[in-house]
Amino acid sequence: MKMSTLYAPTLKEAPGDAEVVSHKLLVRAGMIRKLTSGIYTILPLGLRAVNKVAAIVREEMNRAGAQEILMPMVQPGDLWRESGRWEHYGKELLRFEDRHGRDYCLGPTHEEVVTDLIRGEVRSYRQLPLNLYQVQGKFRDEIRPRFGLMRCREFIMKDAYSFDADEAGAEASYRAMYDAYTAIFTRLGLRFRAVDADSGSIGGSFSHEFMVLADTGEDTIAVCQACDYAANLEKAGVRGKFDPSPEEGPRLTEVPTPGAHTVEEVAALLDVNPTQIIKTLLYDADGQPVAALVRGDRELNEIKLKNALGCAELRLASPEQVREWTGAPVGFAGPVGLGVARILADQELRTAMDYVVGANKADAHFRHLCLGRDVQAKIDYRDLRTITAKDPCPCCGGPLALPRGIEVGHVFKLGTKYSEALGARFLDEAGKEQTIIMGCYGIGVTRVVAACIEQNHDAAGIVFPPPVAPFEAVVLCLDPKDEAVLARTEEVADALRAAGADVLLDDRDERPGVKFKDADLIGFPLQCVVGGKGLARGIVECKDRRSGEKTELPLEGFAREAALWRKGVWCGWGLGAGDGVEECR
Ligand code: ATP
Ligand code: MG
């Protein structure tokens, strides 16, 4: 491929709406262009990177025994009614009517469609297990599309669905996908962690998110420095011993706290530490009022609360509900005499006493609260707060780190949620009717490219790992008007191709400085320069984009030298050139 004819409109400046580096660089490197909010056209260079990711994804999925299909993007509303998600999915589901007034939606995911596909056709245990996948455009009407390819409304996902006859089979399918994902992200040259994620009502360790580690990630994960524990913050359990507190101490006393609504305001007014305050958060759990108590300096974890309650929907109470349930405006709720359906408290509140809490009265709080003594209602003590870097590892007690990550993949055991709702059943060996057990497995193919850039870039631009780069190598011709120089450039490009790289030839009639800048901006891992003084000396100057290291390779015997050099660059990434990832590890 020649750069003179390539549609790769590079820019000096990033667009004003680009906040994160991958968004800025994808636009500047001429890889994507915005059509409208959260919706992008992917240009030739961007598409090559996307396709490279997709190719590795396909290879590993096929290797794991999954079969590729292609399902429609437009899905009938009636099917979503059968699963119950037409009502529950929320506004991310873009719904519309056809000319006959029938409901449709754009697929944000395909559990309904794939379950419809197999129900009725897969009837015998002999047809199981089965794993079907696709690489396809998804649409989610995200409330805040942002960060370019990171959180779009339209994006490309690889989604796979497994179908098994029994639990053991479902677990084996899950494991196979977990292993395939590990192979995929390793081959892509990304630094990642598979973290234990919340699996909601399924329980157990059957949901893992694959996180690309990057400071700009939207997610925080808990990683142990001593053992191999890694979990999503939502899932990470807080470890500790929490004995009930003694019930002696100063008596509960009401104090005026005019205008002090927040923990900070109350702490300042009463001159107490936030650790001596209890926050009382009110929620609407499936229509029932519930209160959740955590220490003033802690963060309530809504996923933990939802799991502890076992409810389907959890919403923070509205100001009207707060007034109705407590008789006070927001900011003064407390557990004393509170008439709600359930009160849950974080486990650590069991151990101490002498707290400040809201008095369920405008502009008033209580001091010296002891939960066991002063609250008549039953309190459920649970792990409700989000873990912090100061907490010990829930697995081994070792020190924790909380790095940021970008979720690029998710493996999830679904159980019988969809097969039950849609009636996907089969006859087992004994001729008895059983419900198929399912799993679903997604990779955000376009997000992988963005995450890869978030993790790998410098001041000059993108630093693509070789397996993701739109072209692994660029050969810059310093004097494209000179036939002889151009011929040498072609030879160098051919030699790199023979070594296994795909090569872009920069034959543009541009100043060398422009070409160097573009090569670094787009982030080709291997860069070779042909022309000028080097050529006169019979050498080609080659640069490893990642290390910046320059190597002079002789034109004489270039093919052999180039192959070795290329291998060295891959090894720098911890990858083996070609397919043998183990080679360099
Ligand atoms: P998130 O928590 O980031 O919204 P999700 O949990 O909704 O993601 P899944 O339903 O598990 O995502 O989808 C599978 C994969 O699709 C995700 O791991 C992610 O890589 C990708 N993905 C999800 N939403 C988007 C989006 N809006 N833009 C780009 N990729 C996305
Ligand atoms: Mg997810």
PDB file of N, CA, C and O in Angstrom, residues 280-293 300-303 305-306 309 311 313-318 321-322 325 340-342:
ATOM      1  N   THR A 280     -26.917   7.969  56.509  1.00  0.00           N
ATOM      2  CA  THR A 280     -28.100   7.138  56.316  1.00  0.00           C
ATOM      3  C   THR A 280     -28.637   7.414  54.910  1.00  0.00           C
ATOM      4  O   THR A 280     -29.122   8.509  54.636  1.00  0.00           O
ATOM      5  N   LEU A 281     -28.490   6.412  54.027  1.00  0.00           N
ATOM      6  CA  LEU A 281     -28.925   6.602  52.641  1.00  0.00           C
ATOM      7  C   LEU A 281     -30.223   5.844  52.429  1.00  0.00           C
ATOM      8  O   LEU A 281     -30.338   4.673  52.820  1.00  0.00           O
ATOM      9  N   LEU A 282     -31.178   6.535  51.850  1.00  0.00           N
ATOM     10  CA  LEU A 282     -32.486   5.912  51.656  1.00  0.00           C
ATOM     11  C   LEU A 282     -32.663   5.490  50.203  1.00  0.00           C
ATOM     12  O   LEU A 282     -32.302   6.232  49.279  1.00  0.00           O
ATOM     13  N   TYR A 283     -33.199   4.293  50.048  1.00  0.00           N
ATOM     14  CA  TYR A 283     -33.381   3.730  48.710  1.00  0.00           C
ATOM     15  C   TYR A 283     -34.785   3.207  48.520  1.00  0.00           C
ATOM     16  O   TYR A 283     -35.441   2.798  49.483  1.00  0.00           O
ATOM     17  N   ASP A 284     -35.177   3.193  47.267  1.00  0.00           N
ATOM     18  CA  ASP A 284     -36.407   2.546  46.843  1.00  0.00           C
ATOM     19  C   ASP A 284     -35.982   1.218  46.215  1.00  0.00           C
ATOM     20  O   ASP A 284     -35.369   1.202  45.154  1.00  0.00           O
ATOM     21  N   ALA A 285     -36.253   0.111  46.932  1.00  0.00           N
ATOM     22  CA  ALA A 285     -35.863  -1.213  46.441  1.00  0.00           C
ATOM     23  C   ALA A 285     -37.129  -1.947  46.020  1.00  0.00           C
ATOM     24  O   ALA A 285     -37.902  -2.380  46.868  1.00  0.00           O
ATOM     25  N   ASP A 286     -37.337  -2.054  44.727  1.00  0.00           N
ATOM     26  CA  ASP A 286     -38.562  -2.666  44.180  1.00  0.00           C
ATOM     27  C   ASP A 286     -39.810  -2.061  44.834  1.00  0.00           C
ATOM     28  O   ASP A 286     -40.755  -2.772  45.190  1.00  0.00           O
ATOM     29  N   GLY A 287     -39.788  -0.757  45.068  1.00  0.00           N
ATOM     30  CA  GLY A 287     -40.949  -0.069  45.636  1.00  0.00           C
ATOM     31  C   GLY A 287     -40.972  -0.008  47.158  1.00  0.00           C
ATOM     32  O   GLY A 287     -41.813   0.668  47.743  1.00  0.00           O
ATOM     33  N   GLN A 288     -40.054  -0.721  47.820  1.00  0.00           N
ATOM     34  CA  GLN A 288     -40.003  -0.728  49.292  1.00  0.00           C
ATOM     35  C   GLN A 288     -38.960   0.291  49.786  1.00  0.00           C
ATOM     36  O   GLN A 288     -37.872   0.362  49.232  1.00  0.00           O
ATOM     37  N   PRO A 289     -39.288   1.040  50.875  1.00  0.00           N
ATOM     38  CA  PRO A 289     -38.271   1.941  51.420  1.00  0.00           C
ATOM     39  C   PRO A 289     -37.237   1.164  52.240  1.00  0.00           C
ATOM     40  O   PRO A 289     -37.611   0.359  53.091  1.00  0.00           O
ATOM     41  N   VAL A 290     -35.965   1.385  51.954  1.00  0.00           N
ATOM     42  CA  VAL A 290     -34.918   0.769  52.773  1.00  0.00           C
ATOM     43  C   VAL A 290     -33.873   1.821  53.122  1.00  0.00           C
ATOM     44  O   VAL A 290     -33.709   2.816  52.404  1.00  0.00           O
ATOM     45  N   ALA A 291     -33.198   1.595  54.267  1.00  0.00           N
ATOM     46  CA  ALA A 291     -32.133   2.504  54.676  1.00  0.00           C
ATOM     47  C   ALA A 291     -30.828   1.736  54.717  1.00  0.00           C
ATOM     48  O   ALA A 291     -30.794   0.577  55.132  1.00  0.00           O
ATOM     49  N   ALA A 292     -29.758   2.381  54.239  1.00  0.00           N
ATOM     50  CA  ALA A 292     -28.430   1.769  54.268  1.00  0.00           C
ATOM     51  C   ALA A 292     -27.497   2.705  55.018  1.00  0.00           C
ATOM     52  O   ALA A 292     -27.433   3.896  54.712  1.00  0.00           O
ATOM     53  N   LEU A 293     -26.810   2.168  56.033  1.00  0.00           N
ATOM     54  CA  LEU A 293     -25.940   2.994  56.861  1.00  0.00           C
ATOM     55  C   LEU A 293     -24.468   2.678  56.593  1.00  0.00           C
ATOM     56  O   LEU A 293     -24.075   1.509  56.603  1.00  0.00           O
ATOM     57  N   LEU A 300     -20.752   4.041  50.023  1.00  0.00           N
ATOM     58  CA  LEU A 300     -21.679   2.918  49.928  1.00  0.00           C
ATOM     59  C   LEU A 300     -21.548   2.300  48.538  1.00  0.00           C
ATOM     60  O   LEU A 300     -21.478   3.002  47.542  1.00  0.00           O
ATOM     61  N   ASN A 301     -21.521   0.966  48.481  1.00  0.00           N
ATOM     62  CA  ASN A 301     -21.423   0.261  47.208  1.00  0.00           C
ATOM     63  C   ASN A 301     -22.820  -0.253  46.843  1.00  0.00           C
ATOM     64  O   ASN A 301     -23.344  -1.173  47.478  1.00  0.00           O
ATOM     65  N   GLU A 302     -23.415   0.366  45.844  1.00  0.00           N
ATOM     66  CA  GLU A 302     -24.816   0.040  45.516  1.00  0.00           C
ATOM     67  C   GLU A 302     -24.994  -1.394  45.027  1.00  0.00           C
ATOM     68  O   GLU A 302     -26.049  -1.988  45.227  1.00  0.00           O
ATOM     69  N   ILE A 303     -23.962  -1.927  44.375  1.00  0.00           N
ATOM     70  CA  ILE A 303     -24.073  -3.317  43.895  1.00  0.00           C
ATOM     71  C   ILE A 303     -24.135  -4.265  45.100  1.00  0.00           C
ATOM     72  O   ILE A 303     -24.944  -5.198  45.135  1.00  0.00           O
ATOM     73  N   LEU A 305     -25.188  -3.499  48.033  1.00  0.00           N
ATOM     74  CA  LEU A 305     -26.484  -3.284  48.682  1.00  0.00           C
ATOM     75  C   LEU A 305     -27.581  -4.036  47.936  1.00  0.00           C
ATOM     76  O   LEU A 305     -28.421  -4.709  48.540  1.00  0.00           O
ATOM     77  N   LYS A 306     -27.533  -3.935  46.620  1.00  0.00           N
ATOM     78  CA  LYS A 306     -28.547  -4.586  45.794  1.00  0.00           C
ATOM     79  C   LYS A 306     -28.500  -6.102  45.996  1.00  0.00           C
ATOM     80  O   LYS A 306     -29.535  -6.757  46.157  1.00  0.00           O
ATOM     81  N   LEU A 309     -29.882  -7.051  49.395  1.00  0.00           N
ATOM     82  CA  LEU A 309     -31.346  -6.959  49.441  1.00  0.00           C
ATOM     83  C   LEU A 309     -32.003  -8.007  48.558  1.00  0.00           C
ATOM     84  O   LEU A 309     -33.163  -8.372  48.770  1.00  0.00           O
ATOM     85  N   CYS A 311     -32.888  -7.454  45.520  1.00  0.00           N
ATOM     86  CA  CYS A 311     -33.970  -6.802  44.775  1.00  0.00           C
ATOM     87  C   CYS A 311     -33.623  -6.691  43.292  1.00  0.00           C
ATOM     88  O   CYS A 311     -32.472  -6.853  42.904  1.00  0.00           O
ATOM     89  N   GLU A 313     -34.649  -3.918  41.327  1.00  0.00           N
ATOM     90  CA  GLU A 313     -34.326  -2.521  41.010  1.00  0.00           C
ATOM     91  C   GLU A 313     -34.090  -1.721  42.267  1.00  0.00           C
ATOM     92  O   GLU A 313     -34.846  -1.806  43.235  1.00  0.00           O
ATOM     93  N   LEU A 314     -33.020  -0.950  42.234  1.00  0.00           N
ATOM     94  CA  LEU A 314     -32.648  -0.143  43.391  1.00  0.00           C
ATOM     95  C   LEU A 314     -32.436   1.287  42.926  1.00  0.00           C
ATOM     96  O   LEU A 314     -31.652   1.535  42.011  1.00  0.00           O
ATOM     97  N   ARG A 315     -33.158   2.204  43.546  1.00  0.00           N
ATOM     98  CA  ARG A 315     -33.003   3.614  43.182  1.00  0.00           C
ATOM     99  C   ARG A 315     -32.840   4.433  44.440  1.00  0.00           C
ATOM    100  O   ARG A 315     -33.519   4.190  45.448  1.00  0.00           O
ATOM    101  N   LEU A 316     -31.965   5.437  44.385  1.00  0.00           N
ATOM    102  CA  LEU A 316     -31.851   6.368  45.497  1.00  0.00           C
ATOM    103  C   LEU A 316     -33.214   7.053  45.645  1.00  0.00           C
ATOM    104  O   LEU A 316     -33.843   7.415  44.661  1.00  0.00           O
ATOM    105  N   ALA A 317     -33.671   7.199  46.884  1.00  0.00           N
ATOM    106  CA  ALA A 317     -34.990   7.795  47.097  1.00  0.00           C
ATOM    107  C   ALA A 317     -35.007   9.233  46.592  1.00  0.00           C
ATOM    108  O   ALA A 317     -34.006   9.936  46.669  1.00  0.00           O
ATOM    109  N   SER A 318     -36.159   9.657  46.092  1.00  0.00           N
ATOM    110  CA  SER A 318     -36.298  11.039  45.636  1.00  0.00           C
ATOM    111  C   SER A 318     -36.462  11.933  46.866  1.00  0.00           C
ATOM    112  O   SER A 318     -36.822  11.441  47.948  1.00  0.00           O
ATOM    113  N   GLN A 321     -39.704  11.261  48.480  1.00  0.00           N
ATOM    114  CA  GLN A 321     -39.756  10.017  49.262  1.00  0.00           C
ATOM    115  C   GLN A 321     -39.035  10.193  50.599  1.00  0.00           C
ATOM    116  O   GLN A 321     -39.502   9.725  51.636  1.00  0.00           O
ATOM    117  N   VAL A 322     -37.894  10.885  50.582  1.00  0.00           N
ATOM    118  CA  VAL A 322     -37.139  11.106  51.819  1.00  0.00           C
ATOM    119  C   VAL A 322     -38.011  11.848  52.825  1.00  0.00           C
ATOM    120  O   VAL A 322     -38.102  11.469  53.997  1.00  0.00           O
ATOM    121  N   TRP A 325     -40.785   9.489  54.132  1.00  0.00           N
ATOM    122  CA  TRP A 325     -40.351   8.397  55.014  1.00  0.00           C
ATOM    123  C   TRP A 325     -39.746   8.894  56.330  1.00  0.00           C
ATOM    124  O   TRP A 325     -39.790   8.206  57.338  1.00  0.00           O
ATOM    125  N   VAL A 340     -38.889   2.280  58.045  1.00  0.00           N
ATOM    126  CA  VAL A 340     -38.699   1.757  56.688  1.00  0.00           C
ATOM    127  C   VAL A 340     -38.792   0.241  56.742  1.00  0.00           C
ATOM    128  O   VAL A 340     -38.791  -0.356  57.814  1.00  0.00           O
ATOM    129  N   ALA A 341     -38.890  -0.386  55.567  1.00  0.00           N
ATOM    130  CA  ALA A 341     -39.070  -1.841  55.506  1.00  0.00           C
ATOM    131  C   ALA A 341     -37.846  -2.573  56.047  1.00  0.00           C
ATOM    132  O   ALA A 341     -37.972  -3.577  56.749  1.00  0.00           O
ATOM    133  N   ARG A 342     -36.664  -2.073  55.717  1.00  0.00           N
ATOM    134  CA  ARG A 342     -35.444  -2.749  56.174  1.00  0.00           C
ATOM    135  C   ARG A 342     -34.350  -1.732  56.443  1.00  0.00           C
ATOM    136  O   ARG A 342     -34.233  -0.724  55.738  1.00  0.00           O
TER     137      ARG A 342
END
